[in-house]
Tab-separated table of C-alpha atoms in Angstrom:
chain	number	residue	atom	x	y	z
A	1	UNK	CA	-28.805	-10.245	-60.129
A	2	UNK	CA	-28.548	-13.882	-60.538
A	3	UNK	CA	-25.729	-16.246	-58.878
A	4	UNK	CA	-24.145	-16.877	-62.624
A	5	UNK	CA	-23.697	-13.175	-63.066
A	6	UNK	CA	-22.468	-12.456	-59.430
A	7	UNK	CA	-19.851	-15.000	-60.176
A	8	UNK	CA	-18.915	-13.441	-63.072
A	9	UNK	CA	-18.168	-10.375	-61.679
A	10	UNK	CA	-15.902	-12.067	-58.910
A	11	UNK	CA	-14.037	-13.858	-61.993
A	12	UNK	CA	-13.369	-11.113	-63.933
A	13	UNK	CA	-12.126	-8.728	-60.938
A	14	UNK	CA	-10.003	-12.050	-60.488
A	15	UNK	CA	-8.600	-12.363	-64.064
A	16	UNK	CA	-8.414	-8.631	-64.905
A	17	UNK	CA	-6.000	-8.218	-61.802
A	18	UNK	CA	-4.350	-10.943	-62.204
A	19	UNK	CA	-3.492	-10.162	-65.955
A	20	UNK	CA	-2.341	-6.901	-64.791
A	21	UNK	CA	-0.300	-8.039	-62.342
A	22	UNK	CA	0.968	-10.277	-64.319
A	23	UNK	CA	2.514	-7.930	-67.358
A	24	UNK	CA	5.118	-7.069	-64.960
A	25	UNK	CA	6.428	-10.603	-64.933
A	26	UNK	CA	9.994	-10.072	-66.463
A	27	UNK	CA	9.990	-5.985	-65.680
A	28	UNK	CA	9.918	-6.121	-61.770
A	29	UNK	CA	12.787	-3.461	-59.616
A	30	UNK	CA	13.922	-6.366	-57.669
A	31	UNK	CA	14.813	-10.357	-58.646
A	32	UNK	CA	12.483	-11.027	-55.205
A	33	UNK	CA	9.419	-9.243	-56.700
A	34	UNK	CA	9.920	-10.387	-59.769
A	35	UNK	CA	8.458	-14.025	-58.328
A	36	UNK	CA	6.531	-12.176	-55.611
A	37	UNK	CA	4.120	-10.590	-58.337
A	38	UNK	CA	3.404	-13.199	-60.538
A	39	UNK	CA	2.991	-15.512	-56.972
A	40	UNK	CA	0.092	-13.238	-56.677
A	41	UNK	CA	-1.324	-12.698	-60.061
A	42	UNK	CA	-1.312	-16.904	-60.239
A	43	UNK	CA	-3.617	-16.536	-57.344
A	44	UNK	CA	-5.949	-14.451	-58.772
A	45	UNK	CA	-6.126	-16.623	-61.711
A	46	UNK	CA	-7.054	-19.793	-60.458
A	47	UNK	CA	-9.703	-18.163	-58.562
A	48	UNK	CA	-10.570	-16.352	-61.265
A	49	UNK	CA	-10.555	-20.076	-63.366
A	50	UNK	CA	-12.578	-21.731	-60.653
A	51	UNK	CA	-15.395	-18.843	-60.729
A	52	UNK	CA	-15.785	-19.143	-64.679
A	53	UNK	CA	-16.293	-22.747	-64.687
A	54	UNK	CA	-19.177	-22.595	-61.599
A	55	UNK	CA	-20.258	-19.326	-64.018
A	56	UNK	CA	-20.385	-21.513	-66.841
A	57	UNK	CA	-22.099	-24.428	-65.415
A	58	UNK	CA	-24.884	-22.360	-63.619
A	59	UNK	CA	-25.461	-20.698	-66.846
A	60	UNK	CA	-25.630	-23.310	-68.486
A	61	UNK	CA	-24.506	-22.785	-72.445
A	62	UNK	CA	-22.121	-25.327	-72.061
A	63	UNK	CA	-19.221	-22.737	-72.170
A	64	UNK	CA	-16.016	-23.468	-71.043
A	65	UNK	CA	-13.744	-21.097	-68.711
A	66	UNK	CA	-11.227	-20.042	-71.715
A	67	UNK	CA	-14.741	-19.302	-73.697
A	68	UNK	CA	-15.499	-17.368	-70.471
A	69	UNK	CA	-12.524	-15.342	-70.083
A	70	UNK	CA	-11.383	-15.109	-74.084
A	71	UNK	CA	-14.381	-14.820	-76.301
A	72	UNK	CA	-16.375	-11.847	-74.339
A	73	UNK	CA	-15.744	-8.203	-74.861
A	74	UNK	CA	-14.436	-5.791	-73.160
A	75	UNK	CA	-18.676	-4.229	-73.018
A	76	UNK	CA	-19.065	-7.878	-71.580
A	77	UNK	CA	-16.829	-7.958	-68.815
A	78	UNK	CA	-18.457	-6.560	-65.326
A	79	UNK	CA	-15.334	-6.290	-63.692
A	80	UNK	CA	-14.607	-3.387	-60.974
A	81	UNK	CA	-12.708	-0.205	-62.897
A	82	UNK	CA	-10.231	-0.552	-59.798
A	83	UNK	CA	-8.591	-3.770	-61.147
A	84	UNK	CA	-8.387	-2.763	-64.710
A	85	UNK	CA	-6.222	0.124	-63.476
A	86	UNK	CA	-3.053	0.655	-65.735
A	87	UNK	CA	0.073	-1.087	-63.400
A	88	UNK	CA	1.667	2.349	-63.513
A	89	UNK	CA	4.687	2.437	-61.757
A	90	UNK	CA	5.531	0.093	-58.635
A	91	UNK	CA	3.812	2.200	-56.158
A	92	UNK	CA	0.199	2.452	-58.124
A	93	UNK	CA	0.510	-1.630	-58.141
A	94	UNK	CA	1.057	-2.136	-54.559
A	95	UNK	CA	-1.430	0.305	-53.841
A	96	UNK	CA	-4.071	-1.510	-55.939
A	97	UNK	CA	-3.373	-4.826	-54.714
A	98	UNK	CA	-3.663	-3.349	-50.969
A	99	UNK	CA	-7.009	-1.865	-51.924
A	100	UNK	CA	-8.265	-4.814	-53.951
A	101	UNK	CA	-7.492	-7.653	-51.445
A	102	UNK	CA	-8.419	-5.533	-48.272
A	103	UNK	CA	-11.910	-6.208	-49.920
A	104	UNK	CA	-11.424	-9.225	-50.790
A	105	UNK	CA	-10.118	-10.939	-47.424
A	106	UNK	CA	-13.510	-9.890	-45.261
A	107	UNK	CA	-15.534	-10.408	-48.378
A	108	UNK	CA	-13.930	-14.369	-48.565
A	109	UNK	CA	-14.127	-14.492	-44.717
A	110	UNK	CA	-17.817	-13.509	-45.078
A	111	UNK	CA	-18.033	-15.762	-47.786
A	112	UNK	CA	-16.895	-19.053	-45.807
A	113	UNK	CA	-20.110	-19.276	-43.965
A	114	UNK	CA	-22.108	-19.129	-47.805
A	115	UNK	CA	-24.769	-21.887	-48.235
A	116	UNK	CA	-23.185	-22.454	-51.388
A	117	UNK	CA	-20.633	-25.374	-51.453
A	118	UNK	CA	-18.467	-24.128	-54.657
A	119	UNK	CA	-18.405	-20.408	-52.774
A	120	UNK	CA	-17.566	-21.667	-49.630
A	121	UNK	CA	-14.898	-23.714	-50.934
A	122	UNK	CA	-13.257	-20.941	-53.573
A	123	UNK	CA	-13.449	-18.923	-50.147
A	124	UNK	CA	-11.391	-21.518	-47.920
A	125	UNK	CA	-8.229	-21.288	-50.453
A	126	UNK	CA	-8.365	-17.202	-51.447
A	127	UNK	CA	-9.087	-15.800	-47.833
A	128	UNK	CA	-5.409	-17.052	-46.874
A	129	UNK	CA	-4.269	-15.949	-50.577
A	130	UNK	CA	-5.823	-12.427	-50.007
A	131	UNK	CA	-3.918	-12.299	-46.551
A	132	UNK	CA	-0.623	-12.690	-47.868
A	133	UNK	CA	-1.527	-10.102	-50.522
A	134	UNK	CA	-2.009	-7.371	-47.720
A	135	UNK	CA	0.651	-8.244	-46.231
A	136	UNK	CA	3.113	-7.952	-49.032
A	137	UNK	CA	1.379	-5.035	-50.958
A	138	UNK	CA	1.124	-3.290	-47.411
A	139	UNK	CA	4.463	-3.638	-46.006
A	140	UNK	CA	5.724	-1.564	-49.853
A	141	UNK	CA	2.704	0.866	-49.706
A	142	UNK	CA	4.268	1.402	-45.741
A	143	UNK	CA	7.885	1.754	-47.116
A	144	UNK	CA	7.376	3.625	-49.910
A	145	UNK	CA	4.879	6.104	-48.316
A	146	UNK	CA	7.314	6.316	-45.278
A	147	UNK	CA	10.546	6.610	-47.495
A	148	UNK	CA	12.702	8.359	-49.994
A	149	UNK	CA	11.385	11.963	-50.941
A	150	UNK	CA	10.740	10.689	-54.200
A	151	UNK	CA	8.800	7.393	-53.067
A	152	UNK	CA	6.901	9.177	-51.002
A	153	UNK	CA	5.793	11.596	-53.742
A	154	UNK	CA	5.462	8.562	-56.057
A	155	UNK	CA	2.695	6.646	-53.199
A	156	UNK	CA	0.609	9.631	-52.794
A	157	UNK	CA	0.471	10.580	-56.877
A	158	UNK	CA	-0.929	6.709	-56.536
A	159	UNK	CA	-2.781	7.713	-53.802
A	160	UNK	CA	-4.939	10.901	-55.499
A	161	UNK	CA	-4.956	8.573	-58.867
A	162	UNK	CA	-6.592	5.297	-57.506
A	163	UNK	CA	-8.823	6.455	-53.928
A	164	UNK	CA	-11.529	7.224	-56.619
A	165	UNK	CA	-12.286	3.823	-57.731
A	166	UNK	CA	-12.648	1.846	-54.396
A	167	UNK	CA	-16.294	3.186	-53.956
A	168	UNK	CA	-17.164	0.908	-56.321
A	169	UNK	CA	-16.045	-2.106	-54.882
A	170	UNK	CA	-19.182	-1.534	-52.388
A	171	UNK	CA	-21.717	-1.544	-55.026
A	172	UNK	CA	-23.717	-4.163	-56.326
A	173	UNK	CA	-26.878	-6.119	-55.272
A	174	UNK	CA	-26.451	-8.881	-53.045
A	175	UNK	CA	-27.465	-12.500	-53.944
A	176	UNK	CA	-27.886	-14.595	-50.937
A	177	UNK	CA	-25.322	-17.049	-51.466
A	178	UNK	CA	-22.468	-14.182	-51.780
A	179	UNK	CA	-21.726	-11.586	-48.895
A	180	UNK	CA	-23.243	-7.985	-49.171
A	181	UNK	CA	-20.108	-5.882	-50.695
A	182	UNK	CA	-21.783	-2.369	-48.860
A	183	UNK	CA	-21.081	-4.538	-45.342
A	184	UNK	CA	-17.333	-5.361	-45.883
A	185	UNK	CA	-16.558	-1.165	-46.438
A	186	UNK	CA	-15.974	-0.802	-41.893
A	187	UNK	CA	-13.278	-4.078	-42.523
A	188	UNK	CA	-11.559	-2.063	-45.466
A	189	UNK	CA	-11.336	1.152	-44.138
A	190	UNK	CA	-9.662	-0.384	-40.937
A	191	UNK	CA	-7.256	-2.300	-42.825
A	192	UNK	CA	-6.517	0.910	-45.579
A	193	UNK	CA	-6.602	3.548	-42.247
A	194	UNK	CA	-4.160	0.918	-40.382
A	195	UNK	CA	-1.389	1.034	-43.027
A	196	UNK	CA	-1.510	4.348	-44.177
A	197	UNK	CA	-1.356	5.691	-40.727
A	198	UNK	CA	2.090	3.463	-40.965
A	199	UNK	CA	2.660	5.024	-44.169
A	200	UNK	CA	2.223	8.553	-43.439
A	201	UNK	CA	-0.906	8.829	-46.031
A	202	UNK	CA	-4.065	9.715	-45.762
A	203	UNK	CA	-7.148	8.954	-47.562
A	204	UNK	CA	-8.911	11.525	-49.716
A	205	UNK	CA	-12.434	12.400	-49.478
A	206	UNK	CA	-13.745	11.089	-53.179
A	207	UNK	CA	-16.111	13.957	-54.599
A	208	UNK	CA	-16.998	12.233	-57.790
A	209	UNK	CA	-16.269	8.202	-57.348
A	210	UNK	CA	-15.404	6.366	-60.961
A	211	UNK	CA	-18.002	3.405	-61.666
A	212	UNK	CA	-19.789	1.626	-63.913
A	213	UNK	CA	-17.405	-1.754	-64.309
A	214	UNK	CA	-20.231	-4.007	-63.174
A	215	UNK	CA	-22.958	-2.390	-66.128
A	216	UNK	CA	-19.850	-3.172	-68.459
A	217	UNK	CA	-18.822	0.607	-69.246
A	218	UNK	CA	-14.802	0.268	-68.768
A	219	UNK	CA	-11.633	2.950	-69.341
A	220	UNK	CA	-10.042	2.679	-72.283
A	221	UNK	CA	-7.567	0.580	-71.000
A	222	UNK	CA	-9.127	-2.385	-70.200
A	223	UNK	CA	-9.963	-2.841	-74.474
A	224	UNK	CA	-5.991	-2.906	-75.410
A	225	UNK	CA	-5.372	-5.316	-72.238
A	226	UNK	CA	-8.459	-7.885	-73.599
A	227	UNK	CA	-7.039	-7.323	-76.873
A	228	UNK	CA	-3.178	-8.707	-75.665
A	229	UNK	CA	-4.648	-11.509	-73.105
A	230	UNK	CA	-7.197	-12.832	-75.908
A	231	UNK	CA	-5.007	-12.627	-78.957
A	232	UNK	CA	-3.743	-16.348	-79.271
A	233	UNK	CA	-7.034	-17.595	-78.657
A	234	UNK	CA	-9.326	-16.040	-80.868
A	235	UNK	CA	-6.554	-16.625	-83.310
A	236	UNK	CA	-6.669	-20.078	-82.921
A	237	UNK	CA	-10.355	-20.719	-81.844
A	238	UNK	CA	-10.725	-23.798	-79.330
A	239	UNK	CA	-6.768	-24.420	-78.807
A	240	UNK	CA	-6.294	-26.215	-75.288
A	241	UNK	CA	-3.156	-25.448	-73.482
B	1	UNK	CA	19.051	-1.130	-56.579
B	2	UNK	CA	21.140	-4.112	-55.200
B	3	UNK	CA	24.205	-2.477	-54.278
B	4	UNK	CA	22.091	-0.590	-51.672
B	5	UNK	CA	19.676	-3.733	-50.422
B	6	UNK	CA	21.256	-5.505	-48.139
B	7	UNK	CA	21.690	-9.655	-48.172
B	8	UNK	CA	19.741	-12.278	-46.664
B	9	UNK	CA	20.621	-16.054	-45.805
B	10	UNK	CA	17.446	-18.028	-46.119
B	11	UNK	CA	16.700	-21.018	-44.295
B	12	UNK	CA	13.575	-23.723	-44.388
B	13	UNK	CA	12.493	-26.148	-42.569
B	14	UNK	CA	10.938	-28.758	-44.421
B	15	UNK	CA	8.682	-30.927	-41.754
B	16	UNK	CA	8.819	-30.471	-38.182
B	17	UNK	CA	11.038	-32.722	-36.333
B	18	UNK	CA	13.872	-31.716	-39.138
B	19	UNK	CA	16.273	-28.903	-38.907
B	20	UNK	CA	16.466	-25.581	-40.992
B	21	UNK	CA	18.491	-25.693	-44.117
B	22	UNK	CA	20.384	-23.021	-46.209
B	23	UNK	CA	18.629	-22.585	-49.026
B	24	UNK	CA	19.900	-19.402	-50.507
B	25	UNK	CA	20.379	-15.928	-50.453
B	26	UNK	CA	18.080	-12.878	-51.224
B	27	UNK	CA	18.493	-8.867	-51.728
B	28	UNK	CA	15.877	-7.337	-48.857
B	29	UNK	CA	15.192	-3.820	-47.372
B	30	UNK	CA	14.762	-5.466	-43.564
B	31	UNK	CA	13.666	-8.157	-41.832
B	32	UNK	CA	10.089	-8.380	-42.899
B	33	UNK	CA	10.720	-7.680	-46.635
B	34	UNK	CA	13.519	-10.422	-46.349
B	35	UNK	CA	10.750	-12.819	-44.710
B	36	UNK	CA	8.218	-12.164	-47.732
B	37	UNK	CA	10.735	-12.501	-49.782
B	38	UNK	CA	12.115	-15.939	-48.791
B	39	UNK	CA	8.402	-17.092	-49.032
B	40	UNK	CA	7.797	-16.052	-52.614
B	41	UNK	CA	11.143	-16.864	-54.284
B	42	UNK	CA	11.976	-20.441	-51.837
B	43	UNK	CA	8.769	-21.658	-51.191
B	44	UNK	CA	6.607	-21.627	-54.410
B	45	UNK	CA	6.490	-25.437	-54.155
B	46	UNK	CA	5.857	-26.308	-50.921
B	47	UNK	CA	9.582	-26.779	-49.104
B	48	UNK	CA	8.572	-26.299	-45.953
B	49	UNK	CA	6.652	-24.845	-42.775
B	50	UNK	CA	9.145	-22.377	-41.180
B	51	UNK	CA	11.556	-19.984	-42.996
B	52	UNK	CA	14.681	-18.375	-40.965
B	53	UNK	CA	16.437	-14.927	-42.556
B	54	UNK	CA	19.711	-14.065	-41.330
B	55	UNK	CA	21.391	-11.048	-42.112
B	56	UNK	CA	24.462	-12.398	-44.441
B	57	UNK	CA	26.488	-10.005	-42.554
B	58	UNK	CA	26.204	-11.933	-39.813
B	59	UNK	CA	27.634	-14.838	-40.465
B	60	UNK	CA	31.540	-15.513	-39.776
B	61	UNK	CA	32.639	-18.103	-42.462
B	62	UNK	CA	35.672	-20.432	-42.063
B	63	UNK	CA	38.793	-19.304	-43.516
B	64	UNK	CA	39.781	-21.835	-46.672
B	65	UNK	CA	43.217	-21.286	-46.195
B	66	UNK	CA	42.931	-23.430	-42.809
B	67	UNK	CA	40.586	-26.036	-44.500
B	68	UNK	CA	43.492	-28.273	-44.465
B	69	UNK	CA	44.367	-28.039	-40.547
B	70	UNK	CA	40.366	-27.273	-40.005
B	71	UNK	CA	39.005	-30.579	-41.552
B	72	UNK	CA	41.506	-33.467	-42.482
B	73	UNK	CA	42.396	-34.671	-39.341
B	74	UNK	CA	38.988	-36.134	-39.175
B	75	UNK	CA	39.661	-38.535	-41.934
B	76	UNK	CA	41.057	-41.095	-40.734
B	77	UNK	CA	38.906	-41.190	-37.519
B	78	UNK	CA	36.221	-43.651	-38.671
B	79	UNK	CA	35.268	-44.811	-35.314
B	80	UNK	CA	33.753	-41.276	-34.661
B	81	UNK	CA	31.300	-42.424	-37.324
B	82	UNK	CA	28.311	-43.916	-35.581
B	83	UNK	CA	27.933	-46.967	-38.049
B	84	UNK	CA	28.808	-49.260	-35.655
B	85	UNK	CA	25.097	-49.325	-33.642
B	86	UNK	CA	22.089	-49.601	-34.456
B	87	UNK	CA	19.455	-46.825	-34.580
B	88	UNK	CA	15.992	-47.896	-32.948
B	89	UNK	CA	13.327	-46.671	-35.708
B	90	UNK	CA	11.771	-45.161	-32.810
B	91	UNK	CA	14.225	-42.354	-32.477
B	92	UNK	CA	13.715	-41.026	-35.921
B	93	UNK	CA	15.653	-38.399	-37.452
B	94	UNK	CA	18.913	-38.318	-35.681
């Protein structure tokens, strides 16, 4: 694994998420998390934005980050299957976010003491971004798993649906600039155990984890979301907005 | 949903040294939620470095019908006004 393709990964977990959190821009239950969600999903893209231009640059093409993130197929994207998760109702999006940035927040803390300038300093903004994001997705995946009848049935169905893709957020080959994903799992599983003990939830013991994101072999989802997100730009090739 | 969320007054400081002001209102479970809440919908631009919720509920308003005997006898007290000193730039915000 070089540096260029371990950055891509990180950018497309970054953009994937944040697209999906982002389609519910417009559609949220509440006014308040109706700003809350796209909040988050613009912090996953300009990560995500900052990670394809280093990508670009160490690979050298001369690609930019719209190239990056618009012109590559869904076969070219090595993005975790976790993040390309369908949003589901509220409950399966809160969940993901909670799983996704419990990673993420040791991973960046890990990542601040990088010998690599651009990681170090992507790492100094999104470890404060990915704190807020457990916090918020956390606090609903507490009050929905410890509420109504129904939103408690509603967490754990998101529960049993998602627990099989975190294993993959482990995998991967380290490169010495970026923190070893298999070492952040003890930081995760404290943060998941802490709220779901809150939440009345338990994880499930994953028989047969879901992966292959990173060798590019996505759901079917992921296609029809590329399809939406890259539409005005590969109809109008090299349009700057 | 709303009719069963109750209401929040939100308010932000902007520096320190200046007071918290009302910004708004905002529809939140509890305290926390209302707290989250204030931060993503009041402070997406950076207004400030402290945010206050108060349950609206809380709050005991003036009653307009008394705004006349409440506030006009002030009017024509101008020498409550403290134009007629000068503020040293060294006390600051007053």
């Amino acid at each position: 694994m070089t540096l260029a393709g371990a950055i891509l990964e990180l950018a497309d977990d970054h953009l994937v998420l944040g697209h999906r959190v982002s389609e519910w821009c417009g559609h949220a239950p509440m006014l308040e998390e109706d700003l809350a969600m796209p909040n988050m999903a613009l912090d996953l893209i300009g990560t995500a934005r900052t990670l394809y231009e280093y990508a670009a640059e160490l690979e050298g093409k001369g690609q930019s980050e719209d190239d990056m993130a618009y012109l590559r197929g869904e076969r070219e994207y090595r993005n975790c299957l976790l993040v390309e998760r369908p949003n589901g109702d509220f409950a399966h999006t809160m969940l993901r976010q909670l799983f996704f940035a419990a990673f993420m927040e040791p991973y960046w803390q890990a990542a601040l003491n990088s010998e690599d300038k651009v990681v170090r300093g992507v790492a100094g903004k999104a470890v404060k971004e990915m704190a807020y994001h457990i916090r918020h997705a956390g606090e609903w995946v507490i009050r929905l798993g410890d509420g109504t009848e129904e939103s408690a049935r509603r967490m754990q169905d998101a529960v049993s649906a998602l627990a099989i893709y975190t294993d993959e957020l482990f995998e991967g080959n380290a490169v010495s600039e970026l923190p070893d994903r298999a070492a952040i799992r003890s930081d995760w599983t404290a943060t998941v155990s802490h709220i779901f003990a809150e939440a009345g939830l338990e994880l499930p013991e994953t028989k047969f984890p879901q992966t292959g994101g990173r060798s590019g072999k996505h759901g079917e989802g992921l296609g029809h979301m590329l399809a939406e997100m890259q539409s005005v730009y590969r109809a109008h090739p090299g349009a700057s907005w | 949903m709303s009719n069963e969320v109750p209401l929040w007054e939100v308010f932000i400081r902007p520096r320190n040294g200046l007071a918290h002001k009302h910004v708004g209102s905002l529809h939140a479970t509890d305290e926390v939620m209302a707290l989250q809440a204030a931060r993503d919908v009041y402070t997406r631009r950076g207004e400030g470095n402290s945010i206050w919720v108060v349950p609206s509920v809380a709050i005991t308003a003036s009653d307009p019908d008394q705004a006349a005997e409440n506030f006009e006898p002030t009017g024509d007290k101008i020498y409550r006004h403290p134009t007629f000193y000068e503020i040293p730039e060294e006390v600051g915000h007053m």
